[in-house]
Amino acid sequence: MSEKIVLAELDADLQAAVAATRQKVADLHAELPRWGLVVWTAGNVSERVVLDGVPTALFVIKPSGVSYDELGTDNMVVCTLDGEKIVDGTPDSLAPSSDTAAHAYVYRNMEGVGGVVHTHSTYATAWAARREPIPCALTMMGDEFGGEIPVGPFALIGDDSIGRGIVETLRGSTSPAVLMANHGPFTVGKDARAAVKAAVMCEEVARTVHIARQGGEIHLIPQDLVDRLNDRYQNVYGQH
Amino acid sequence: MSEKIVLAELDADLQAAVAATRQKVADLHAELPRWGLVVWTAGNVSERVVLDGVPTALFVIKPSGVSYDELGTDNMVVCTLDGEKIVDGTPDSLAPSSDTAAHAYVYRNMEGVGGVVHTHSTYATAWAARREPIPCALTMMGDEFGGEIPVGPFALIGDDSIGRGIVETLRGSTSPAVLMANHGPFTVGKDARAAVKAAVMCEEVARTVHIARQGGEIHLIPQDLVDRLNDRYQNVYGQH
Amino acid sequence: MSEKIVLAELDADLQAAVAATRQKVADLHAELPRWGLVVWTAGNVSERVVLDGVPTALFVIKPSGVSYDELGTDNMVVCTLDGEKIVDGTPDSLAPSSDTAAHAYVYRNMEGVGGVVHTHSTYATAWAARREPIPCALTMMGDEFGGEIPVGPFALIGDDSIGRGIVETLRGSTSPAVLMANHGPFTVGKDARAAVKAAVMCEEVARTVHIARQGGEIHLIPQDLVDRLNDRYQNVYGQH
Amino acid sequence: MSEKIVLAELDADLQAAVAATRQKVADLHAELPRWGLVVWTAGNVSERVVLDGVPTALFVIKPSGVSYDELGTDNMVVCTLDGEKIVDGTPDSLAPSSDTAAHAYVYRNMEGVGGVVHTHSTYATAWAARREPIPCALTMMGDEFGGEIPVGPFALIGDDSIGRGIVETLRGSTSPAVLMANHGPFTVGKDARAAVKAAVMCEEVARTVHIARQGGEIHLIPQDLVDRLNDRYQNVYGQH
């Protein structure tokens, strides 16, 4: 995919799907400061563009180093699955998030993932600084994560190591969240909204279990009960 | 009560009482995010419908999996005391909270309870993860709870076990709050507003006593003094 | 002062002073939720009415059990220094805060105090639950409190014991704040604004010193340096 | 610089540069309460006035003891590099922040510094109360600070000791933040926005590392990896 892709030359249907995704991703970024998951310009949300129910080779992500007040549909960046920004996209002047390569790697390597979120949310990042998984001691953890939240390897930004660490840790796990060592949580979902929800819940359980353990010994939930919680929640909860 | 009840066929006075209750319950849901008790779509408030001062066989509760921004009078769900949604109610498309069975069980089994609230508020849930009651070390705990806040059993969602655990723990207790093991607090009150207040105070005392104990040994208040605080508060405080 | 005082029969100048004080006290109540010092209807601010620079026998305080959203100039309650509500005051239906007797006792017994604030702010109340004074480890504590924040006795509501405990603890102290045992902080000031500021600073230093000590041993500031900070701050800081 | 400088007598270009700087500094003050770094009137931001790319002998700073709600372009104070307020500046009635001498000392002694921020943000101040540097355990610390955040000496307000302590601690460090003992953080940057960002990040890492360590042993990042993070972040991140 080294040839340049020009947004205005795309099929009209695909352009419309891109526009709708940019709107969704811009709106979802507001959830990160709202739930206290980010400071300054940290954190990012992306979503793969879907056309007629089929995932395309494009995704939309936050621009790099722009403050949350200034984020809007117009400055969401469109990228190909190898993380290259599409040329002539609006706005042509903004670079995608410095975490774009990690998002792209996840889309290329995890089937069914349509959204990715990264934050440095405080309590989740604190567990990451100890490289300690969050044990499953809450029914809401059973619901959302199906067990402990695992820790990924230490990886430097700049190549595929972060993306590879995410994928290798989450593959075969029920958890949509991974704590990258000394760095912070990445979450995945069927779309960006699901990944944002996982990021919100990840911080909440990181905080609650931390506080629980500060006060004494916690009771873990046996895995067979966790499985029943997770199964019910993934299949029954919400509006169907 | 397995025959279907249709909202539009109810007596006009009862329909008016239902409408007023939906308004109150919708408004009270705003208090949960306001006081930081919930994230995403977690938590729920219900109130029993009262007609001419007499509790009816209906109550109103939050729909399942709907975000706090979208909650309004129109999407509050009307249920019978066995937790069945009333058909043809507005909005007919929404399922009631997944905690509806627990609320219904409480209304069927605790006389005088007109409101129920459930949250996963952080500090209360942290005590619940240790299955440790919150000791009474604050005058405001004496006022509102009349002693320690007790812990209920571990129970899975899906049948009456949560409701039964709440009722068995609160029966004979002065506390309007119970910490369900590894799950979170449920609170009751004469109406939904009183149950919301208990939920707010439960989190505040859970937080304050946790922090107090992190710093060293706390002073408990002797039970006879707690009784005097509780008696005065329940009978004198506020506007009468 | 057992004869009833009627607001509308007071001298016109005094009525104007009362009205101005009600405005100030209503406005200052907004600072308590703003800085996170109160939940639900807890907490209260009062200010002594001053006429031509001379403190009168009246003060204004929050009504009992009214939520912060509903507080306004119209429902601030006017009381005499023995804590009796003035009859025919607007609104005549509201009872003054249940802490009114404590405020009144302070005004009767501490010369120069023109404002009193009471909260259950979390960290200050946590120190109070351990009955432990907050040691002076921060320059901002030296500035505002001139040393440690002392602990007052355990006292039940209902007579003069709370007021007496406040006055006996603060008399001869540089601190405008006292932590009443198992209860929470009371602060005083030359007017209500100064007492609110002391309440805000009290919680902030309670929180900061708590967190500091959780991480290891703190460095106290020697008293001679604290005295220099306090002296400078009380006499130089701000706009003069 | 003991002769009085009169704002209205300055060159028109310099007056315009002063006005633009006052606007920026007023706006940036809103970031301090927004990110929870200050209570009441504490904290201050300053920026050196730059004309045609060349730093001038003037800087703009917050007035002393004014609440954040009342801060605006009109009451930002213009000072010379020795900390003297410019006469006839608007508003002529306000004194500059009591920390002005420290800011001025930094501008006189650190080349390339165009903005300075001071707060008493809770977690950073807690480390300062222990006089303990914040160890580098987070990739975002490597990015922004290039290593640990150092502690400066204990210094009283009133002469050059605070400014000298800041400069001596930061000279030769990659960190734009210093924790002044028992006092709080000061941060520097190429302009005021960079210094505000450093203040926000300083509190966030102070909080995250504190919480991480409360839960057990943390993993430090080896200095060679920190250097790579810092180098990349300072040269690649953001929009260029």
Short mmCIF file of C-alpha atoms in Angstrom, two decimals, chain A residues 4-239:
data_model
loop_
_atom_site.label_atom_id
_atom_site.label_comp_id
_atom_site.label_asym_id
_atom_site.label_seq_id
_atom_site.Cartn_x
_atom_site.Cartn_y
_atom_site.Cartn_z
CA LYS A 4 -0.86 7.41 -2.20
CA ILE A 5 -4.61 7.20 -1.67
CA VAL A 6 -6.57 10.38 -2.28
CA LEU A 7 -9.78 10.81 -0.28
CA ALA A 8 -11.63 12.75 -2.97
CA GLU A 9 -10.99 9.98 -5.51
CA LEU A 10 -12.65 7.31 -3.40
CA ASP A 11 -16.02 5.85 -4.30
CA ALA A 12 -18.90 8.08 -3.10
CA ASP A 13 -20.29 5.40 -0.79
CA LEU A 14 -16.91 4.95 0.82
CA GLN A 15 -16.53 8.71 1.22
CA ALA A 16 -19.88 8.78 3.01
CA ALA A 17 -18.83 5.92 5.30
CA VAL A 18 -15.60 7.77 6.08
CA ALA A 19 -17.54 10.93 6.92
CA ALA A 20 -19.89 9.04 9.25
CA THR A 21 -16.96 7.37 11.00
CA ARG A 22 -15.18 10.69 11.49
CA GLN A 23 -18.31 12.04 13.16
CA LYS A 24 -18.55 9.05 15.50
CA VAL A 25 -14.87 9.10 16.41
CA ALA A 26 -14.91 12.85 17.04
CA ASP A 27 -17.94 12.48 19.33
CA LEU A 28 -16.47 9.55 21.22
CA HIS A 29 -13.30 11.47 22.06
CA ALA A 30 -15.45 13.64 24.34
CA GLU A 31 -16.03 10.58 26.54
CA LEU A 32 -12.34 10.39 27.50
CA PRO A 33 -12.09 13.69 29.40
CA ARG A 34 -15.69 13.28 30.59
CA TRP A 35 -14.80 10.12 32.51
CA GLY A 36 -11.43 11.50 33.62
CA LEU A 37 -9.30 9.13 31.52
CA VAL A 38 -6.98 11.68 29.93
CA VAL A 39 -5.14 14.93 30.60
CA TRP A 40 -4.01 17.55 28.14
CA THR A 41 -3.79 15.94 24.66
CA ALA A 42 -3.12 12.33 25.78
CA GLY A 43 -5.29 9.42 24.68
CA ASN A 44 -6.86 8.47 21.37
CA VAL A 45 -9.80 6.64 19.83
CA SER A 46 -9.96 5.02 16.41
CA GLU A 47 -12.58 3.15 14.41
CA ARG A 48 -12.33 1.07 11.29
CA VAL A 49 -14.51 2.30 8.43
CA VAL A 50 -17.25 -0.21 7.59
CA LEU A 51 -19.09 -0.22 4.25
CA ASP A 52 -22.27 -2.27 3.82
CA GLY A 53 -21.33 -4.26 6.92
CA VAL A 54 -17.86 -5.12 5.59
CA PRO A 55 -14.71 -3.68 7.24
CA THR A 56 -12.67 -1.61 4.76
CA ALA A 57 -8.93 -0.98 4.63
CA LEU A 58 -9.39 2.46 6.23
CA PHE A 59 -9.70 3.74 9.79
CA VAL A 60 -10.17 7.12 11.47
CA ILE A 61 -8.04 8.37 14.39
CA LYS A 62 -7.30 11.50 16.47
CA PRO A 63 -4.71 13.97 15.20
CA SER A 64 -1.47 14.18 17.20
CA GLY A 65 -1.03 16.73 19.99
CA VAL A 66 -4.37 18.53 19.54
CA SER A 67 -6.31 19.49 22.69
CA TYR A 68 -9.70 17.93 23.43
CA ASP A 69 -11.47 21.29 23.08
CA GLU A 70 -10.33 21.60 19.49
CA LEU A 71 -11.26 18.08 18.34
CA GLY A 72 -14.08 17.89 15.80
CA THR A 73 -15.18 15.99 12.74
CA ASP A 74 -12.97 18.14 10.53
CA ASN A 75 -9.66 17.24 12.10
CA MET A 76 -10.10 13.48 12.51
CA VAL A 77 -7.42 11.82 10.39
CA VAL A 78 -8.14 9.04 7.87
CA CYS A 79 -5.50 6.34 7.56
CA THR A 80 -4.97 3.11 5.68
CA LEU A 81 -4.48 -0.11 7.62
CA ASP A 82 -0.72 0.27 7.45
CA GLY A 83 -1.03 3.59 9.29
CA GLU A 84 -0.42 5.91 6.34
CA LYS A 85 -2.45 9.12 6.31
CA ILE A 86 -4.65 9.50 3.24
CA VAL A 87 -3.58 12.45 1.17
CA ASP A 88 -5.91 15.33 0.41
CA GLY A 89 -8.03 14.29 3.33
CA THR A 90 -9.48 17.13 5.32
CA PRO A 91 -7.63 18.59 7.15
CA ASP A 92 -4.52 17.92 5.10
CA SER A 93 -2.25 19.64 7.60
CA LEU A 94 -2.65 17.36 10.61
CA ALA A 95 -0.53 14.32 11.42
CA PRO A 96 -2.31 11.28 12.92
CA SER A 97 -1.77 10.29 16.56
CA SER A 98 1.70 9.02 17.40
CA ASP A 99 -0.02 5.77 18.40
CA THR A 100 -1.42 5.21 14.90
CA ALA A 101 0.97 2.36 14.07
CA ALA A 102 -0.26 0.42 17.12
CA HIS A 103 -3.92 0.90 16.17
CA ALA A 104 -3.20 -0.17 12.58
CA TYR A 105 -1.33 -3.28 13.72
CA VAL A 106 -4.33 -4.30 15.84
CA TYR A 107 -6.77 -3.88 12.93
CA ARG A 108 -4.50 -5.90 10.66
CA ASN A 109 -4.13 -8.73 13.16
CA MET A 110 -7.33 -9.06 15.21
CA GLU A 111 -10.37 -10.15 13.32
CA GLY A 112 -13.62 -8.66 14.61
CA VAL A 113 -11.96 -5.62 16.15
CA GLY A 114 -13.56 -2.45 14.80
CA GLY A 115 -12.43 0.06 17.44
CA VAL A 116 -9.30 0.72 19.52
CA VAL A 117 -8.75 3.11 22.43
CA HIS A 118 -5.58 4.13 24.25
CA THR A 119 -5.36 6.19 27.43
CA HIS A 120 -2.99 6.79 30.34
CA SER A 121 -5.88 6.61 32.81
CA THR A 122 -4.43 6.92 36.31
CA TYR A 123 -5.26 3.69 38.14
CA ALA A 124 -4.90 1.39 35.14
CA THR A 125 -1.51 2.98 34.43
CA ALA A 126 -0.53 2.50 38.08
CA TRP A 127 -1.11 -1.28 37.76
CA ALA A 128 0.90 -1.11 34.51
CA ALA A 129 3.80 0.54 36.34
CA ARG A 130 3.95 -2.50 38.62
CA ARG A 131 3.37 -4.83 35.64
CA GLU A 132 0.64 -6.50 37.67
CA PRO A 133 -2.61 -7.83 36.19
CA ILE A 134 -5.84 -6.65 37.86
CA PRO A 135 -7.41 -9.66 39.61
CA CYS A 136 -11.11 -10.35 39.13
CA ALA A 137 -12.78 -9.40 42.39
CA LEU A 138 -15.88 -7.60 41.12
CA THR A 139 -18.98 -8.84 39.34
CA MET A 140 -18.65 -5.92 36.91
CA MET A 141 -15.18 -7.25 36.02
CA GLY A 142 -16.67 -10.66 35.36
CA ASP A 143 -19.31 -8.99 33.19
CA GLU A 144 -17.00 -6.87 31.06
CA PHE A 145 -13.62 -8.63 31.16
CA GLY A 146 -14.40 -12.27 31.94
CA GLY A 147 -11.41 -12.54 34.27
CA GLU A 148 -8.28 -10.58 35.14
CA ILE A 149 -7.01 -7.72 32.99
CA PRO A 150 -3.63 -8.87 31.63
CA VAL A 151 -0.31 -7.02 31.33
CA GLY A 152 1.50 -6.66 28.01
CA PRO A 153 5.26 -6.29 27.44
CA PHE A 154 7.32 -3.12 27.74
CA ALA A 155 7.59 -1.69 24.25
CA LEU A 156 8.99 1.52 22.81
CA ILE A 157 6.99 3.65 20.40
CA GLY A 158 8.25 3.85 16.83
CA ASP A 159 7.77 0.40 15.27
CA ASP A 160 5.34 -2.54 15.57
CA SER A 161 6.33 -3.57 19.10
CA ILE A 162 3.38 -1.93 20.84
CA GLY A 163 0.83 -3.35 18.38
CA ARG A 164 2.43 -6.78 18.57
CA GLY A 165 2.41 -6.69 22.36
CA ILE A 166 -1.30 -5.82 22.40
CA VAL A 167 -2.26 -8.54 19.96
CA GLU A 168 -0.17 -11.26 21.58
CA THR A 169 -1.57 -10.46 25.01
CA LEU A 170 -5.23 -10.22 24.01
CA ARG A 171 -5.28 -13.21 21.65
CA GLY A 172 -7.15 -15.96 23.42
CA SER A 173 -8.15 -13.70 26.32
CA THR A 174 -11.74 -12.72 27.13
CA SER A 175 -10.50 -9.29 28.20
CA PRO A 176 -10.89 -6.38 25.78
CA ALA A 177 -8.20 -4.48 27.76
CA VAL A 178 -4.45 -4.90 28.14
CA LEU A 179 -2.15 -2.90 30.42
CA MET A 180 1.02 -2.20 28.45
CA ALA A 181 3.94 -2.25 30.90
CA ASN A 182 4.93 1.20 32.30
CA HIS A 183 2.71 2.75 29.67
CA GLY A 184 -1.07 2.40 30.02
CA PRO A 185 -4.18 0.56 28.84
CA PHE A 186 -5.21 -0.25 25.27
CA THR A 187 -8.75 -1.54 24.72
CA VAL A 188 -10.50 -3.08 21.75
CA GLY A 189 -14.13 -3.62 20.74
CA LYS A 190 -16.39 -4.46 17.86
CA ASP A 191 -16.59 -0.71 17.25
CA ALA A 192 -15.10 2.43 18.80
CA ARG A 193 -17.99 2.81 21.26
CA ALA A 194 -17.37 -0.66 22.68
CA ALA A 195 -13.65 0.07 23.00
CA VAL A 196 -14.39 3.36 24.78
CA LYS A 197 -16.72 1.54 27.17
CA ALA A 198 -13.97 -0.98 27.90
CA ALA A 199 -11.55 1.89 28.60
CA VAL A 200 -14.02 3.48 31.03
CA MET A 201 -14.68 0.16 32.80
CA CYS A 202 -10.96 -0.72 32.86
CA GLU A 203 -10.15 2.45 34.81
CA GLU A 204 -13.12 1.97 37.13
CA VAL A 205 -12.17 -1.59 38.07
CA ALA A 206 -8.47 -0.67 38.30
CA ARG A 207 -9.47 2.02 40.80
CA THR A 208 -11.95 -0.07 42.76
CA VAL A 209 -9.70 -3.13 43.12
CA HIS A 210 -6.72 -0.90 44.07
CA ILE A 211 -8.76 0.75 46.83
CA ALA A 212 -10.21 -2.57 47.95
CA ARG A 213 -6.75 -4.06 48.35
CA GLN A 214 -5.43 -1.00 50.21
CA GLY A 215 -7.91 -1.82 52.97
CA GLY A 216 -7.04 -5.50 53.40
CA GLU A 217 -7.45 -8.84 51.69
CA ILE A 218 -9.90 -9.03 48.82
CA HIS A 219 -12.11 -11.98 47.86
CA LEU A 220 -11.53 -13.18 44.31
CA ILE A 221 -14.49 -14.58 42.36
CA PRO A 222 -13.99 -18.24 41.33
CA GLN A 223 -13.47 -18.59 37.57
CA ASP A 224 -16.58 -20.73 37.00
CA LEU A 225 -18.76 -17.96 38.45
CA VAL A 226 -16.83 -15.36 36.45
CA ASP A 227 -17.57 -17.38 33.30
CA ARG A 228 -21.29 -17.37 34.07
CA LEU A 229 -21.28 -13.61 34.66
CA ASN A 230 -19.38 -12.95 31.47
CA ASP A 231 -21.50 -15.24 29.36
CA ARG A 232 -24.75 -13.69 30.58
CA TYR A 233 -23.50 -10.12 30.22
CA GLN A 234 -22.16 -10.52 26.70
CA ASN A 235 -25.39 -12.19 25.55
CA VAL A 236 -28.27 -10.74 27.59
CA TYR A 237 -27.40 -7.25 28.89
CA GLY A 238 -28.63 -4.08 27.20
CA GLN A 239 -31.29 -3.55 24.56
#
